[in-house]
Amino acid sequence: MRGSRSGSADRTRVWNRLRRIAAIGVAGAIAVVIGLSAGAVATDPGATAQKWLSLLADGVRSRALLPFEDGARRDWSYLPRDAPGVRFGEMSAEAQAAALALLAEGLGGQGRADARAIMERELVLGAIEEAAGQRDARRTRDPGRYRLAIHGDPGAGRPWSWRFEGHHLSVTTTQLPGGQRVVAPVFFGVNPAQIQEGPHAARRLLGPEEALARALLLSLPEERRGRATVSADAPSDILTRSDPVVRLLPEDGLAVADMTEAERAALRRLVDVYLDRFPPDQAQMQRSRIEAAGFDRVRFAWAGRAEAGSPHYYRIHGPTFLIEYDNTQNGANHVHTVWRDLQNDFGGDLLRAHYERHRGDPAPDGHGLDDPHGHALEDDPHGHALERSPDKR
């Protein structure tokens, strides 16, 4: 009985904390994320970036603007680290608005909604951890800790990039002269994906990514489901983690060429969930590249059990892109997803083509022009990548 009363008291503290969050916000966090719901999207990212820089104090601006040649441009993460750039919590309201306008320019409507929800869910995670006795939870789970960094001069007519990053959210956009750009890599994650009780329990974040994949798997006849299922055990995280270059993964799973029309349509709907995170121009560009490379060559691979609530993982792997989804931690209530562009992460082939056209512009070291398929991952007995500790945060 004592344990039951203690658990009930902990849950009461969590929901009291969430009610206070809803009423007053935490450390300006609500002000940080609310701007993503306004629907205003920047039409000139270079001008928006320059406006943001102009709103920063001199000492802060030096941390916001970094060399394009800096290797940190490809050093991304989905962990709550002290990344390069400027924290939202140290920006003025005007600078926050400009930063959010730049982020919104790199996302579509669904992407903006998901990004906002992911940042807000940090408050929920903080409340849960605080109730469990983690004294620094309020500080570490503050949406004001998300950061924006710019690499290169957005007003110089040369390639530049920006990255918005924090726990469970990382969006990188590389801009080329003339308006050409690529938004990749893009990571969305959430913990908890679904609050187990209380006023917010009905909403599951990143739910379609799970539901559509499971529905596709369960719709397959036994033989094709066996080909799609590459392991009975799910890996502890996405296999590529935050590697700057996507390494080769096994070409296993079920090929689209072996699917029925209904199964192909179901997989397209699942891929569209990820493409809907992008602004329309980027979504269309990715769709066109997928079709040009051959949709029949795309593969769907699942690991883990098919039952809801069981640890599971899947990937969708084609000649031009890789999607990874992992939900194994916190009782399969902690989701990691990533979109990788196999040729154009951090600019990739687009940058190579730019420098070939402008040979007077020296290509920076570490700018992502190396072969994205240069080396394979070592496999474990289940056909997964090297074992590395998962992100348990």
PDB file of C-alpha atoms in Angstrom, residues 7 13 62 74 85 87 97 101 103 127 131 169 224 266 269 272 305 308 340 342 353:
ATOM      1  CA  GLY A   7       3.293   6.354  -6.818  1.00  0.00           C
ATOM      2  CA  ARG A  13       3.066  16.193  -8.339  1.00  0.00           C
ATOM      3  CA  SER A  62      30.223  36.321 -32.394  1.00  0.00           C
ATOM      4  CA  ARG A  74      28.346  19.103 -39.781  1.00  0.00           C
ATOM      5  CA  GLY A  85      25.126  29.048 -31.497  1.00  0.00           C
ATOM      6  CA  ARG A  87      20.283  29.881 -26.905  1.00  0.00           C
ATOM      7  CA  ALA A  97      10.802  36.110 -33.467  1.00  0.00           C
ATOM      8  CA  ALA A 101      10.846  32.932 -38.730  1.00  0.00           C
ATOM      9  CA  LEU A 103      13.144  27.977 -38.575  1.00  0.00           C
ATOM     10  CA  ALA A 127       7.888  17.771 -14.859  1.00  0.00           C
ATOM     11  CA  ALA A 131       8.697  14.615  -9.641  1.00  0.00           C
ATOM     12  CA  LEU A 169      15.053  18.429 -32.695  1.00  0.00           C
ATOM     13  CA  ARG A 224       6.518 -10.913 -47.428  1.00  0.00           C
ATOM     14  CA  ALA A 266       0.689   2.428 -48.070  1.00  0.00           C
ATOM     15  CA  ARG A 269       1.664   7.453 -47.480  1.00  0.00           C
ATOM     16  CA  ASP A 272       4.702  11.413 -47.259  1.00  0.00           C
ATOM     17  CA  ARG A 305       7.767  -7.165 -32.529  1.00  0.00           C
ATOM     18  CA  ALA A 308       1.798  -1.822 -30.180  1.00  0.00           C
ATOM     19  CA  ARG A 340      18.929  11.775 -44.349  1.00  0.00           C
ATOM     20  CA  LEU A 342      22.238  10.452 -49.149  1.00  0.00           C
ATOM     21  CA  ALA A 353      28.311  21.377 -58.369  1.00  0.00           C
TER      22      ALA A 353
END
